[in-house]
């Protein structure tokens, strides 16, 4: 069992399944950003989502997910601009 698997298991027990998956996705994103081997982060992350989070069974199509991530990036940029001294 890898450290990542142990962390995910502990997060599931302590925080619940949804937050554990969110942490796992954040770790995946951080890893991809560090190695810079991914061109489109949003599409990469969508591919890493659990099957039940993706269409046709899940709530989001790839386009919807990517649009949501881009909207979040835009919002974060605006917040950061407002908070700059």
PDB file of C-alpha atoms in Angstrom:
ATOM      1  CA  UNK A   1       0.000   0.000   0.000  1.00  0.00           C
ATOM      2  CA  UNK A   2       1.416   3.373  -1.015  1.00  0.00           C
ATOM      3  CA  UNK A   3       1.485   6.508   1.097  1.00  0.00           C
ATOM      4  CA  UNK A   4      -1.143   7.974  -1.229  1.00  0.00           C
ATOM      5  CA  UNK A   5      -3.472   5.003  -0.622  1.00  0.00           C
ATOM      6  CA  UNK A   6      -2.962   5.240   3.137  1.00  0.00           C
ATOM      7  CA  UNK A   7      -3.683   8.979   3.081  1.00  0.00           C
ATOM      8  CA  UNK A   8      -6.843   8.391   1.046  1.00  0.00           C
ATOM      9  CA  UNK A   9      -8.028   5.649   3.414  1.00  0.00           C
ATOM     10  CA  UNK A  10      -7.449   7.832   6.490  1.00  0.00           C
ATOM     11  CA  UNK A  11      -9.169  10.787   4.860  1.00  0.00           C
ATOM     12  CA  UNK A  12     -12.195   8.600   4.053  1.00  0.00           C
ATOM     13  CA  UNK A  13     -12.457   7.477   7.669  1.00  0.00           C
ATOM     14  CA  UNK A  14     -11.902  10.923   9.154  1.00  0.00           C
ATOM     15  CA  UNK A  15     -13.644  13.194   6.649  1.00  0.00           C
ATOM     16  CA  UNK A  16     -16.018  11.052   4.639  1.00  0.00           C
ATOM     17  CA  UNK A  17     -15.902   9.727   1.109  1.00  0.00           C
ATOM     18  CA  UNK A  18     -16.607  12.997  -0.744  1.00  0.00           C
ATOM     19  CA  UNK A  19     -13.875  14.998   0.992  1.00  0.00           C
ATOM     20  CA  UNK A  20     -11.439  12.109   0.650  1.00  0.00           C
ATOM     21  CA  UNK A  21     -12.005  12.070  -3.117  1.00  0.00           C
ATOM     22  CA  UNK A  22     -11.597  15.854  -3.226  1.00  0.00           C
ATOM     23  CA  UNK A  23      -8.249  15.549  -1.441  1.00  0.00           C
ATOM     24  CA  UNK A  24      -7.177  12.794  -3.820  1.00  0.00           C
ATOM     25  CA  UNK A  25      -8.058  15.014  -6.793  1.00  0.00           C
ATOM     26  CA  UNK A  26      -6.111  17.919  -5.311  1.00  0.00           C
ATOM     27  CA  UNK A  27      -3.101  15.644  -4.865  1.00  0.00           C
ATOM     28  CA  UNK A  28      -3.428  14.532  -8.497  1.00  0.00           C
ATOM     29  CA  UNK A  29      -3.609  18.148  -9.676  1.00  0.00           C
ATOM     30  CA  UNK A  30      -0.625  19.167  -7.538  1.00  0.00           C
ATOM     31  CA  UNK A  31       1.419  16.261  -8.853  1.00  0.00           C
ATOM     32  CA  UNK A  32       0.554  17.106 -12.462  1.00  0.00           C
ATOM     33  CA  UNK A  33       1.446  20.765 -11.945  1.00  0.00           C
ATOM     34  CA  UNK A  34       4.791  19.912 -10.355  1.00  0.00           C
ATOM     35  CA  UNK A  35       5.853  17.671 -13.213  1.00  0.00           C
ATOM     36  CA  UNK A  36       4.271  19.979 -15.817  1.00  0.00           C
ATOM     37  CA  UNK A  37       3.405  16.968 -17.941  1.00  0.00           C
ATOM     38  CA  UNK A  38      -0.242  17.896 -18.446  1.00  0.00           C
ATOM     39  CA  UNK A  39      -1.423  20.441 -20.979  1.00  0.00           C
ATOM     40  CA  UNK A  40      -5.063  20.873 -19.965  1.00  0.00           C
ATOM     41  CA  UNK A  41      -5.427  20.424 -16.220  1.00  0.00           C
ATOM     42  CA  UNK A  42      -9.247  20.506 -16.194  1.00  0.00           C
ATOM     43  CA  UNK A  43      -9.556  17.723 -18.785  1.00  0.00           C
ATOM     44  CA  UNK A  44      -6.809  15.743 -17.051  1.00  0.00           C
ATOM     45  CA  UNK A  45      -8.646  15.950 -13.723  1.00  0.00           C
ATOM     46  CA  UNK A  46     -11.957  15.008 -15.356  1.00  0.00           C
ATOM     47  CA  UNK A  47     -10.279  11.843 -16.598  1.00  0.00           C
ATOM     48  CA  UNK A  48      -9.214  11.062 -13.022  1.00  0.00           C
ATOM     49  CA  UNK A  49     -12.711  11.467 -11.544  1.00  0.00           C
ATOM     50  CA  UNK A  50     -14.436   8.353 -10.247  1.00  0.00           C
ATOM     51  CA  UNK A  51     -16.738   6.796 -12.851  1.00  0.00           C
ATOM     52  CA  UNK A  52     -19.865   7.706 -10.886  1.00  0.00           C
ATOM     53  CA  UNK A  53     -18.918  11.410 -11.102  1.00  0.00           C
ATOM     54  CA  UNK A  54     -18.792  11.390 -14.912  1.00  0.00           C
ATOM     55  CA  UNK A  55     -21.565  11.158 -17.472  1.00  0.00           C
ATOM     56  CA  UNK A  56     -23.595   9.187 -18.350  1.00  0.00           C
ATOM     57  CA  UNK A  57     -24.008   8.002 -14.715  1.00  0.00           C
ATOM     58  CA  UNK A  58     -22.641  11.080 -12.984  1.00  0.00           C
ATOM     59  CA  UNK A  59     -23.687  14.717 -12.753  1.00  0.00           C
ATOM     60  CA  UNK A  60     -21.191  16.322 -15.160  1.00  0.00           C
ATOM     61  CA  UNK A  61     -20.093  16.000 -18.745  1.00  0.00           C
ATOM     62  CA  UNK A  62     -16.491  16.809 -19.601  1.00  0.00           C
ATOM     63  CA  UNK A  63     -17.537  20.159 -21.098  1.00  0.00           C
ATOM     64  CA  UNK A  64     -19.563  21.106 -18.014  1.00  0.00           C
ATOM     65  CA  UNK A  65     -16.696  20.141 -15.721  1.00  0.00           C
ATOM     66  CA  UNK A  66     -14.130  22.104 -17.733  1.00  0.00           C
ATOM     67  CA  UNK A  67     -16.449  25.147 -17.840  1.00  0.00           C
ATOM     68  CA  UNK A  68     -16.873  24.933 -14.059  1.00  0.00           C
ATOM     69  CA  UNK A  69     -13.100  24.793 -13.495  1.00  0.00           C
ATOM     70  CA  UNK A  70     -12.512  27.749 -15.818  1.00  0.00           C
ATOM     71  CA  UNK A  71     -15.217  29.771 -14.047  1.00  0.00           C
ATOM     72  CA  UNK A  72     -13.561  28.959 -10.723  1.00  0.00           C
ATOM     73  CA  UNK A  73     -10.185  30.071 -12.054  1.00  0.00           C
ATOM     74  CA  UNK A  74     -11.683  33.355 -13.253  1.00  0.00           C
ATOM     75  CA  UNK A  75     -13.402  33.911  -9.891  1.00  0.00           C
ATOM     76  CA  UNK A  76     -10.191  33.160  -7.974  1.00  0.00           C
ATOM     77  CA  UNK A  77      -8.278  35.608 -10.157  1.00  0.00           C
ATOM     78  CA  UNK A  78     -10.831  38.347  -9.434  1.00  0.00           C
ATOM     79  CA  UNK A  79     -10.694  37.674  -5.693  1.00  0.00           C
ATOM     80  CA  UNK A  80      -6.889  37.777  -5.750  1.00  0.00           C
ATOM     81  CA  UNK A  81      -6.980  41.081  -7.677  1.00  0.00           C
ATOM     82  CA  UNK A  82      -9.289  42.614  -5.078  1.00  0.00           C
ATOM     83  CA  UNK A  83      -7.108  41.423  -2.193  1.00  0.00           C
ATOM     84  CA  UNK A  84      -3.818  42.718  -3.626  1.00  0.00           C
ATOM     85  CA  UNK A  85      -2.520  45.766  -1.723  1.00  0.00           C
TER      86      UNK A  85
END
